[in-house]
XYZ file of C-alpha atoms in Angstrom:
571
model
C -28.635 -10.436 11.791
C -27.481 -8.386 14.551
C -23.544 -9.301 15.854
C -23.347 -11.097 19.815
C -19.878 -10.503 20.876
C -18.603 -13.513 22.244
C -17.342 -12.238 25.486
C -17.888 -15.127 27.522
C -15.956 -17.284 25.125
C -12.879 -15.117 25.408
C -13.365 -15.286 28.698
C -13.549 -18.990 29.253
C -10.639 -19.616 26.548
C -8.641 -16.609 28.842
C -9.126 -18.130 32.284
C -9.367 -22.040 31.014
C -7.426 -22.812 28.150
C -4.551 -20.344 26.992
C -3.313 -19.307 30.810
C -3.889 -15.741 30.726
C -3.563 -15.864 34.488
C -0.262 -15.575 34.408
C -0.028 -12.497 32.342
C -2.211 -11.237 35.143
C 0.421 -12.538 37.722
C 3.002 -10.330 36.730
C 4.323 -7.214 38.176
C 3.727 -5.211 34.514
C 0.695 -6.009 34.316
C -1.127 -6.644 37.973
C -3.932 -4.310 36.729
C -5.124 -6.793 34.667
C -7.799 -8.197 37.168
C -10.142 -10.214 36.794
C -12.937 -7.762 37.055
C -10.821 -4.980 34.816
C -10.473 -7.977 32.258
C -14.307 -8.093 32.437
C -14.644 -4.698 32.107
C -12.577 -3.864 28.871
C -14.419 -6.864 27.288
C -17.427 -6.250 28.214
C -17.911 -2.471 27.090
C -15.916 -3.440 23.998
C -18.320 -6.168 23.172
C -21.172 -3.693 23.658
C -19.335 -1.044 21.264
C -19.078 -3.476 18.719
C -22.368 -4.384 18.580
C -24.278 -1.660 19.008
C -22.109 1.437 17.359
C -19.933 -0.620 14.737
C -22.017 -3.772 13.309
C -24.444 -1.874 12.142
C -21.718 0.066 9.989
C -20.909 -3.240 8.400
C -23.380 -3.293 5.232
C -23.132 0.378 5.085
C -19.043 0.415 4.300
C -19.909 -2.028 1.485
C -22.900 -0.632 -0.041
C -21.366 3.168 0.149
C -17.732 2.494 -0.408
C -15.404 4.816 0.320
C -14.103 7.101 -2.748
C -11.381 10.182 -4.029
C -13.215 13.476 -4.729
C -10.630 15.888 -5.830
C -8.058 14.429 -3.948
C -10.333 13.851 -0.816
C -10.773 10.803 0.494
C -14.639 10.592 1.490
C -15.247 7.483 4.119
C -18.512 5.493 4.150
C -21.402 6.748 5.941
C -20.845 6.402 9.632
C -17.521 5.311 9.444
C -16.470 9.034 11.093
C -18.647 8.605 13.871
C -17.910 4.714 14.341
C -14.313 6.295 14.239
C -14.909 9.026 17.129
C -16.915 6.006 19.264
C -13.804 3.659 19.113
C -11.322 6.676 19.488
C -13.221 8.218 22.741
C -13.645 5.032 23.985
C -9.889 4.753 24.189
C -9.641 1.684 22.274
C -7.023 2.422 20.005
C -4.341 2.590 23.389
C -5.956 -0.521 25.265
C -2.004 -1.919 25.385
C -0.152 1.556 24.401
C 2.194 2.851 27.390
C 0.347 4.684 29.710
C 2.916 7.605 30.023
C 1.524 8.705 26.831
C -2.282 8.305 27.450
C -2.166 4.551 26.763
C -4.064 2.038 29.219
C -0.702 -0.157 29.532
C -2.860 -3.058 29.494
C -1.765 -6.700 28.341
C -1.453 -7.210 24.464
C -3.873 -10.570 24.250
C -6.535 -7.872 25.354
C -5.944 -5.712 22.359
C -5.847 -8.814 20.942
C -9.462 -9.993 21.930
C -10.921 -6.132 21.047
C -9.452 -6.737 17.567
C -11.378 -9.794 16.982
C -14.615 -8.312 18.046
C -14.437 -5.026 15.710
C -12.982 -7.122 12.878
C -16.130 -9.408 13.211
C -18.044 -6.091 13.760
C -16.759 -4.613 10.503
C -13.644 -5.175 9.132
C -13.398 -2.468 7.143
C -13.157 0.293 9.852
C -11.587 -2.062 11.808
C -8.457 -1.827 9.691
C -7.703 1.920 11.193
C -7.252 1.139 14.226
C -5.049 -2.260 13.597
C -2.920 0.185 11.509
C -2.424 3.330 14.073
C -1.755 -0.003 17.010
C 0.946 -1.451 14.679
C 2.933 2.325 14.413
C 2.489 3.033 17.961
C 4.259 -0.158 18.995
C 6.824 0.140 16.246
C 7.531 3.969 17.490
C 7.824 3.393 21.189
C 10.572 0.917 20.118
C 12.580 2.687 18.045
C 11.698 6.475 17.622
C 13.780 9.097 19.126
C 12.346 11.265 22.582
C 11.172 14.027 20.794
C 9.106 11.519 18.045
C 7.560 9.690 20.985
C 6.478 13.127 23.025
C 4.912 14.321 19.620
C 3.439 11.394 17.992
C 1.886 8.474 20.591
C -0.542 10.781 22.653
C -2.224 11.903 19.243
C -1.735 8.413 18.008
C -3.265 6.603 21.371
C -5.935 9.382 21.378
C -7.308 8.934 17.832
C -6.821 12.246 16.915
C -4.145 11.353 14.858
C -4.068 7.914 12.621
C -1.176 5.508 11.443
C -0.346 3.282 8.138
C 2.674 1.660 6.735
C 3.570 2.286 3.381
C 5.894 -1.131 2.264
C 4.900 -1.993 -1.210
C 5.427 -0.757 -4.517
C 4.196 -1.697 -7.608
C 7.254 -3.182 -8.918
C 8.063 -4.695 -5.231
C 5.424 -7.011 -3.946
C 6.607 -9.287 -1.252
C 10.011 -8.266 -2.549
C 10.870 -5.395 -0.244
C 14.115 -5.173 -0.878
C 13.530 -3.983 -4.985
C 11.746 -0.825 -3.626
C 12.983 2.650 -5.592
C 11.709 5.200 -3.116
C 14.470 7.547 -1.746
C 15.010 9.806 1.060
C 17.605 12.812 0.703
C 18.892 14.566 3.496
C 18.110 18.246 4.019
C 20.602 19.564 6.112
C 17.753 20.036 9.222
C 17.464 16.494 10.339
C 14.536 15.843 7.891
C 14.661 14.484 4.803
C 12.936 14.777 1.717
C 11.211 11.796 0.532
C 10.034 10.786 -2.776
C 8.855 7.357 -4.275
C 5.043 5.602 -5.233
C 3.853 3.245 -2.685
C 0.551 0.932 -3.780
C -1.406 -0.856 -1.422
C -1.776 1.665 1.747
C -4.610 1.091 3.602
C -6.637 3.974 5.349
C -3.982 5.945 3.441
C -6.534 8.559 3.834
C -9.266 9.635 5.391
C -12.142 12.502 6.104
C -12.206 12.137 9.872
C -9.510 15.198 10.249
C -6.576 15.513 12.140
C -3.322 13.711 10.427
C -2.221 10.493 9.116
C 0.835 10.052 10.208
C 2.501 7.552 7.418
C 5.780 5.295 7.945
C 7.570 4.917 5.036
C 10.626 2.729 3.963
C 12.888 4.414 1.440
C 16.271 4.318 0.424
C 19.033 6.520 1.727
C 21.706 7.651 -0.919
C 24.144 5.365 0.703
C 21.744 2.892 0.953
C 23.497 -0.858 -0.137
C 21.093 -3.138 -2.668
C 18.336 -5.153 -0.491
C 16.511 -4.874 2.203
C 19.916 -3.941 4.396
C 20.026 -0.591 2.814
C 16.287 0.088 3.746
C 15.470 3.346 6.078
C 12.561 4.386 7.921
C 10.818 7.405 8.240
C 7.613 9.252 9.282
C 6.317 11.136 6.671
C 3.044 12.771 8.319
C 0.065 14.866 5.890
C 0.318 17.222 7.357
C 3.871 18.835 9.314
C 3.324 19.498 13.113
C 4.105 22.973 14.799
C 6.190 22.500 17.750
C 2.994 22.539 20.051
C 1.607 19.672 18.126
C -1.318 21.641 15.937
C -1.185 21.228 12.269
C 0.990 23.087 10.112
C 1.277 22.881 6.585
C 0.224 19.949 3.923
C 3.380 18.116 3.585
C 4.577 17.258 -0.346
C 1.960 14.208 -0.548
C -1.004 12.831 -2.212
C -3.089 9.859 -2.934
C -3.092 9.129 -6.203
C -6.073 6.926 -6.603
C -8.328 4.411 -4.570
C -7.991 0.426 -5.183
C -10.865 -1.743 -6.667
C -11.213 -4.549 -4.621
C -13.021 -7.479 -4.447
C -13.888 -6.408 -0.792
C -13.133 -4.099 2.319
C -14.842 -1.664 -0.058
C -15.274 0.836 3.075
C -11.559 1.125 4.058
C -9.481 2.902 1.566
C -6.610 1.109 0.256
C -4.983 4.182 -0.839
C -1.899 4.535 -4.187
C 0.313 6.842 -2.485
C 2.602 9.320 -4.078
C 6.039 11.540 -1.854
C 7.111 14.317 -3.900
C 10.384 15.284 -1.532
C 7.630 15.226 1.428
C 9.437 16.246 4.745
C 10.168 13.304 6.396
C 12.300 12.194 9.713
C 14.161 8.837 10.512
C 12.971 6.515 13.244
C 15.376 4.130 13.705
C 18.835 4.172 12.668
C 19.757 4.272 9.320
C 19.579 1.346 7.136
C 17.764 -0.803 9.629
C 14.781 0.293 8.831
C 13.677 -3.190 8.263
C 14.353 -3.785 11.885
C 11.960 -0.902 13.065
C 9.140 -2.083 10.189
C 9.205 -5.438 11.783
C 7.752 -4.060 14.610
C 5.201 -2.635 13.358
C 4.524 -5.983 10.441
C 4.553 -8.618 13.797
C 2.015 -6.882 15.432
C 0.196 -6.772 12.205
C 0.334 -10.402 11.479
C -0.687 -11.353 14.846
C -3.662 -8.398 14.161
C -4.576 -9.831 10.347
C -4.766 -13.437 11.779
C -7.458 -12.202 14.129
C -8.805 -10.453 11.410
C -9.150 -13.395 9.584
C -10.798 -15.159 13.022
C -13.221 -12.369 13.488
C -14.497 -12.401 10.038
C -15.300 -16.086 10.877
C -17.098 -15.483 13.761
C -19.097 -12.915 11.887
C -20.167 -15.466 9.107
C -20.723 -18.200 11.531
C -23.320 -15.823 13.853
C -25.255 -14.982 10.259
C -24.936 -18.515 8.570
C -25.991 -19.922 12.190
C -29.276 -17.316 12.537
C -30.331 -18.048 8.611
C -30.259 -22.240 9.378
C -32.403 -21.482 12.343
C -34.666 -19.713 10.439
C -34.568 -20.938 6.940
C -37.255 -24.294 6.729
C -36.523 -26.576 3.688
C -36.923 -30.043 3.491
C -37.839 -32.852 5.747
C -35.231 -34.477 7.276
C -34.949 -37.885 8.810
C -34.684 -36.445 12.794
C -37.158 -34.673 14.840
C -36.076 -31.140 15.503
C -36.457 -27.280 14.938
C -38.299 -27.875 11.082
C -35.352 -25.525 9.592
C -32.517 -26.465 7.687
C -30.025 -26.964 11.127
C -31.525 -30.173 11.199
C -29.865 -31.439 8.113
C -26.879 -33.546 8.856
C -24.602 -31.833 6.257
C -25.727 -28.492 7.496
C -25.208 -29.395 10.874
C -21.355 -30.384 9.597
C -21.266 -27.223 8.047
C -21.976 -24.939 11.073
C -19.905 -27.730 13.486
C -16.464 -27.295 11.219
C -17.282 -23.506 11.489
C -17.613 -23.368 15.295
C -14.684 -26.044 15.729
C -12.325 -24.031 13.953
C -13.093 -20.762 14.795
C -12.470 -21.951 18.761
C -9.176 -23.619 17.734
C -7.633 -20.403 15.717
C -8.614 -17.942 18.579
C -6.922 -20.366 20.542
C -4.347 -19.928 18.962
C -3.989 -16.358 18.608
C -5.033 -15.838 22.308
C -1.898 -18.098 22.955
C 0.384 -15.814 20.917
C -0.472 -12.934 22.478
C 0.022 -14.426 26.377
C 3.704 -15.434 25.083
C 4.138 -12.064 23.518
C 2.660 -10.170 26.798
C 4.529 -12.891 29.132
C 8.096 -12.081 26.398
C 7.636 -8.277 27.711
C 6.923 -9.088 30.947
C 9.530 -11.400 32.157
C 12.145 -11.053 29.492
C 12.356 -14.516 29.259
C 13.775 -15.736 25.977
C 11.703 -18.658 25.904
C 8.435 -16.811 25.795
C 9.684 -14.667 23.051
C 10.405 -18.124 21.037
C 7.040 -19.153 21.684
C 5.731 -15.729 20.705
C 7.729 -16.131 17.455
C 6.719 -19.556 16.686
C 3.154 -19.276 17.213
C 2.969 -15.742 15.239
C 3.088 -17.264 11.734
C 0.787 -20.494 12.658
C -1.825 -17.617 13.859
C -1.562 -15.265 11.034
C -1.856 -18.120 8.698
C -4.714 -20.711 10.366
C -6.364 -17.553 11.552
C -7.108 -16.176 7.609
C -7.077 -19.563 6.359
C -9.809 -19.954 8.878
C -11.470 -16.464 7.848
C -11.900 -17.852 3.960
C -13.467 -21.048 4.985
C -15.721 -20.250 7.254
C -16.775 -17.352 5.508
C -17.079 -19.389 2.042
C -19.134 -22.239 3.696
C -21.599 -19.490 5.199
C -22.226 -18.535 1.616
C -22.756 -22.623 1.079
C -25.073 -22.438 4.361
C -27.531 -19.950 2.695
C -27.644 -21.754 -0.224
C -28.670 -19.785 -3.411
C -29.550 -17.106 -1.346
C -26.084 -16.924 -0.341
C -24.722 -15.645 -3.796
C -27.392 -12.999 -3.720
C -25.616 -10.320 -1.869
C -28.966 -8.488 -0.124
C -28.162 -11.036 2.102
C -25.205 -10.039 3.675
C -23.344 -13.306 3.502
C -20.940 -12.790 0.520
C -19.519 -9.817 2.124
C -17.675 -11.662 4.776
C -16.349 -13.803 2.061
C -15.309 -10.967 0.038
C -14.182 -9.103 2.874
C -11.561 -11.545 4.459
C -10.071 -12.538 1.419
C -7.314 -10.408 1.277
C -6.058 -11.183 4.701
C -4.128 -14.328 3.475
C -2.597 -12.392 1.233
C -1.074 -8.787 3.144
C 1.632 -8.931 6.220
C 3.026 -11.496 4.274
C 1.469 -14.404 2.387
C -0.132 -17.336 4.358
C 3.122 -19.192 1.866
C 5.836 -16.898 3.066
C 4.230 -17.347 6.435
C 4.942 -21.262 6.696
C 8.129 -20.756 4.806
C 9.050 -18.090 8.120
C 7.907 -20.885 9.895
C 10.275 -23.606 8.535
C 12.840 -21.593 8.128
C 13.575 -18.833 10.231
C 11.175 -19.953 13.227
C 13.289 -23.619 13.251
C 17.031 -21.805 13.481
C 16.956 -22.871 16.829
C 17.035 -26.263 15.901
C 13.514 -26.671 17.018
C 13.978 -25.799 20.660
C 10.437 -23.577 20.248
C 8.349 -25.803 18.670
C 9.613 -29.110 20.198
C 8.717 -27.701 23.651
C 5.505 -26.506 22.431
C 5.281 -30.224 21.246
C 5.916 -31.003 25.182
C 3.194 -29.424 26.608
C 0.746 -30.593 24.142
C 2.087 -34.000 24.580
C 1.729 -33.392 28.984
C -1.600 -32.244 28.292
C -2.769 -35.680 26.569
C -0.972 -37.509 29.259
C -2.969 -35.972 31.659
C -6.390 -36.167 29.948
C -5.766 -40.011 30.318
C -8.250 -42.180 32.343
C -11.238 -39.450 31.662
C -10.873 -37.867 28.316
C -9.198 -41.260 26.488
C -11.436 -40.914 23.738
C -9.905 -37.392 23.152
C -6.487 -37.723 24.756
C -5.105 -40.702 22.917
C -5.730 -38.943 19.439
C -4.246 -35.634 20.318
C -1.497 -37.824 21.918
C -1.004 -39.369 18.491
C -1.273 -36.392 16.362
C 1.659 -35.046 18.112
C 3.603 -37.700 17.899
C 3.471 -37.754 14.066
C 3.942 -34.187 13.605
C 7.146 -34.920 16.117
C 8.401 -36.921 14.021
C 7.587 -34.643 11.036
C 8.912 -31.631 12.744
C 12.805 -33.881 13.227
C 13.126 -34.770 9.550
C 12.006 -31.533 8.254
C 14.831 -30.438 11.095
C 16.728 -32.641 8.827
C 16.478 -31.806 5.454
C 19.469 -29.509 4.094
C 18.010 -28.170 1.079
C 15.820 -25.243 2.112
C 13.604 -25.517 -0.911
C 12.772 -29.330 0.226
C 11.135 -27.257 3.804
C 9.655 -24.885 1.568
C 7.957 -27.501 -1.133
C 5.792 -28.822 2.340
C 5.822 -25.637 4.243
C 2.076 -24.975 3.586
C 1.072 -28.184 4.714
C 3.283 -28.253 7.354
C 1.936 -25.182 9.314
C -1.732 -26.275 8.538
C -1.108 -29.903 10.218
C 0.797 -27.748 13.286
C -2.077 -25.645 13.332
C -4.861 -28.666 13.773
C -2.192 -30.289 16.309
C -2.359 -27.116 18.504
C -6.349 -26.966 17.276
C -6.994 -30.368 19.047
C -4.853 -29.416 22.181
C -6.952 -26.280 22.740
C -10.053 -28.152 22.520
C -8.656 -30.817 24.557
C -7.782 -28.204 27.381
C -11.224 -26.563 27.250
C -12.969 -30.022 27.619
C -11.304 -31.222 30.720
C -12.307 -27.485 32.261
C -15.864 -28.925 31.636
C -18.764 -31.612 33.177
C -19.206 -34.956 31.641
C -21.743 -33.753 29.069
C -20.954 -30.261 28.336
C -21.010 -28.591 24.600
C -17.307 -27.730 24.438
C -16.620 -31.570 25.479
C -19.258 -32.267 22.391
C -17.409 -29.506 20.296
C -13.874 -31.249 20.844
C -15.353 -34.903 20.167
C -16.374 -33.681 17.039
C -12.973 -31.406 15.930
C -10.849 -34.351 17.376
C -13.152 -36.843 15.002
C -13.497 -34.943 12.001
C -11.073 -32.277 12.144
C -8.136 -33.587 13.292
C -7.397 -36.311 11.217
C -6.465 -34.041 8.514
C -2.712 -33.882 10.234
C -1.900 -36.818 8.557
C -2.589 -35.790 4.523
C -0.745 -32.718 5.643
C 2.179 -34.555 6.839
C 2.531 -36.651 4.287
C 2.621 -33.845 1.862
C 5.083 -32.059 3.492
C 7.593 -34.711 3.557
C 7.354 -35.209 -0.024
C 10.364 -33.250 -0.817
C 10.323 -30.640 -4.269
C 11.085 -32.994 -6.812
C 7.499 -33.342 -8.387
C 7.282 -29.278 -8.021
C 9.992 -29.049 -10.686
C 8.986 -31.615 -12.744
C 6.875 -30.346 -15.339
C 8.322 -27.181 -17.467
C 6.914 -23.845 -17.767
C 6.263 -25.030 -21.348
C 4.759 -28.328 -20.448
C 2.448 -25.961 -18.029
C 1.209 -24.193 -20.993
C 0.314 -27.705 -23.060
């Protein structure tokens, strides 16, 4: 089925429910108007559609492959590339000194979603060149900046981050790559990095890569980690394309999905190379670039939803099997457990681009007042989004194959792919697990300030519900309560690994807290018998309640994790 973009619903969850309006209110960013903001959604929407969803089947059914040492893309994918790099898409929130439309990040934000439900798969390019172009306006030198973000925010030049070797997963800090310097201010650069996505490509121009390697006075760890661009190809002073730097791709991943984007194995033979950042902090610049990606891979996960809701939702309207004990359409919709089906999709997908909506006003409010506060709220929610947002992305995308029934395993029907597709995002920018362990951990070293005055507003919003949404209100009112009081004794607990034993659970129940507040919000915005009043009735009902099985797990402490031996594992 063909793809709607959902640009009213950003729109209503902008202006109603996640306070955009006072991103807009700012003296940063006073362009973003209301009729701009309809603008940039709008003619995104319609690019996604029209020029990218029909690219979708296309990336999967013609993946993407190595042909002495050239990386061929799926058909289209160039020309979906050149639509979404003319369109100047890539710079939506990129500074507009270098060709960027300065424009708030929760717009970039909303664009990501759409091309991510679009197609994922070419979707990732763009995510990646974003992350670098953020990371490099905050910590290259001048000259870096002048030469890199115009070709960057243009498209004719395209990002990645190389992080992970194969005998360094999630463990950065056990990476062998080194850099040497060669007495010019470059360095030479050699190591293997797995995992690289759009590490190549056949739409020309360069790929610009950012690489972490080790200095030779680099300590052990991640504190001896340096960062440096390592482009394909090494510029002239005028920008044009010199020579092919000392690099290769080695071979293209087998994945369960994503078939269309390249993940790329990635080998530096001394490439030429130069530092962003100081040395040994490289870390620090990465970050940069990994936040924005988490915050982008969550809304992966949320647009890959939204694309298996739109096809599981057009197959129940049209599919007819069974009677059924209601009058209605004759299709399957009118079954009660496919009804539940489609409902749990639709609640959750609202709540997690809530979510992720919210993130991004804090992060574009953090830049635009410098207010610490909204860079703790930025931080906070970042993990919770990433996390619920791919979490999301699997179910929904699993129950659309459940939706279609038998047909749903047989892949002519486009559902699996979703499914296939979105798996991975729980897994890169960090597991969803080391995401809730950031979020214990790290996100609560300020004893909870961030999270308990999140709790606040949640808790002011109930209160205020009161006397015409008590049926809603006094639930949500509840739920926080209890994950209050969850939130102080895992504030609590001195051994870290007791946080980490319920840290899963912990962001989950946070996440449906924050999902029933959003759907709280949008339901007082609306009459007395309005669908997202309907929506929340049935998320507060149904969806909700799951806060307190997550609770209680995560206040179980780690004993029964260490229980059972490795050996009495293998009995």
């Amino acid at each position: 089925m063909p793809y709607a973009a959902p640009v009213s619903e950003f729109r209503y969850i902008l202006d109603k429910v996640v306070g955009f309006d006072q991103v807009a209110a700012t003296d940063l960013f006073g362009e973003a108007t209301p009729d701009t903001v309809e603008a940039i959604l709008t003619e995104a929407g319609r690019l996604c559609q029209d020029v990218l969803a029909p690219l979708n089947r296309s990336g999967d059914l013609d993946p993407a492959v190595l042909e002495n040492g050239v990386v061929r893309t799926s058909k289209g994918f160039a020309e979906g590339f050149k639509a979404i790099s003319e369109g100047g898409w890539i710079g939506i929130s990129a500074p507009a000194e270098f060709g960027g439309m300065g424009l708030p990040h929760t717009l970039t934000t909303a664009f990501n979603d759409m091309i991510s439900a679009a197609c994922l798969s070419l979707g990732l390019n763009p995510l990646l060149s974003q992350g670098q172009i953020e990371a490099l306006e905050a910590h290259a030198p001048d000259w870096m900046k002048e030469l890199y973000l115009p070709r960057l925010i243009s498209g004719e030049w395209t990002g990645t981050m190389n992080l992970t070797e194969p005998q360094a997963g999630s463990d950065v800090g056990a990476l062998r790559s080194k850099a040497e310097p060669n007495g010019d201010g470059s360095y030479a650069v050699s190591g293997q990095k797995i995992f690289i996505s759009w590490g190549d490509h056949d739409f020309g121009g360069n790929v610009c890569h950012l690489v972490l390697a080790r200095l030779p006075d680099g300590a052990p760890g991640t504190r001896g980690i340096s960062l440096f661009m390592v482009p394909k190809y090494i510029p002239n002073e005028d920008g044009s394309l010199g020579e092919a730097n000392s690099l290769r791709v080695v071979s293209l991943e087998h994945k369960m999905g994503l078939h269309g984007s390249p993940t790329c194995v990635m080998e530096f033979s001394g490439a030429k190379g130069w530092l962003v950042g100081e040395e040994h902090k490289g870390m620090a610049a990465m970050f940069t670039m990994m936040n924005n990606a988490r915050l982008g891979v969550g809304v992966q996960g949320i647009g890959a939803a939204d694309g298996a809701y739109q096809h599981a939702l057009a197959y129940a309207l049209d599919r007819k099997q069974g009677a059924t004990p209601v009058e209605g359409t004759g299709t399957i919709i009118d079954h009660a457990d496919v009804r539940r089906m489609l409902l749990t999709m639709k609640a959750d997908l609202f709540a997690s681009r809530s979510i992720a909506l919210a993130c991004a006003v804090a992060l574009d409010m953090a830049k635009a007042t410098g207010k610490p506060e909204w860079a703790a709220r930025a931080a906070l929610l970042t993990p919770i989004a990433k996390a619920f947002g791919t979490d999301t992305g699997m179910r929904v995308s699993e129950t659309g194959v459940q939706v279609h029934g038998g047909m749903g395993f047989i892949e002519e029907t486009g559902a699996a792919q979703f499914s296939r597709d979105v798996r991975v995002t729980a897994i890169y920018e960090g597991t969803n697990g080391i995401q809730a362990m950031d979020l214990v951990a790290r996100k609560m070293m300020d004893g909870g300030d961030a999270a308990f005055a999140l709790l606040d507003e949640v808790e002011a919003t109930a209160e205020s519900a009161r006397g015409t949404l008590d049926d809603l209100a006094e639930p949500v009112w509840q739920a926080n309560e209890t994950l209050r009081e969850a939130t102080e004794w895992l504030l609590g607990q001195g051994d870290m690994n007791v946080r980490f034993a319920g840290a899963v659970p912990y962001l989950s129940a946070f996440a449906r807290v924050l999902g029933g507040h959003y759907h709280l919000k949008a339901a007082m915005e609306e009459g007395e018998d309005g669908p997202r009043r309907k929506l929340a009735r049935f998320y507060v009902n149904r969806l909700l309640p799951d806060h307190v099985g997550l609770l209680a797990q995560a206040m179980v402490g780690s004993d029964d994790l260490y229980a059972l031996t490795p050996e009495d594992m293998t009995a």
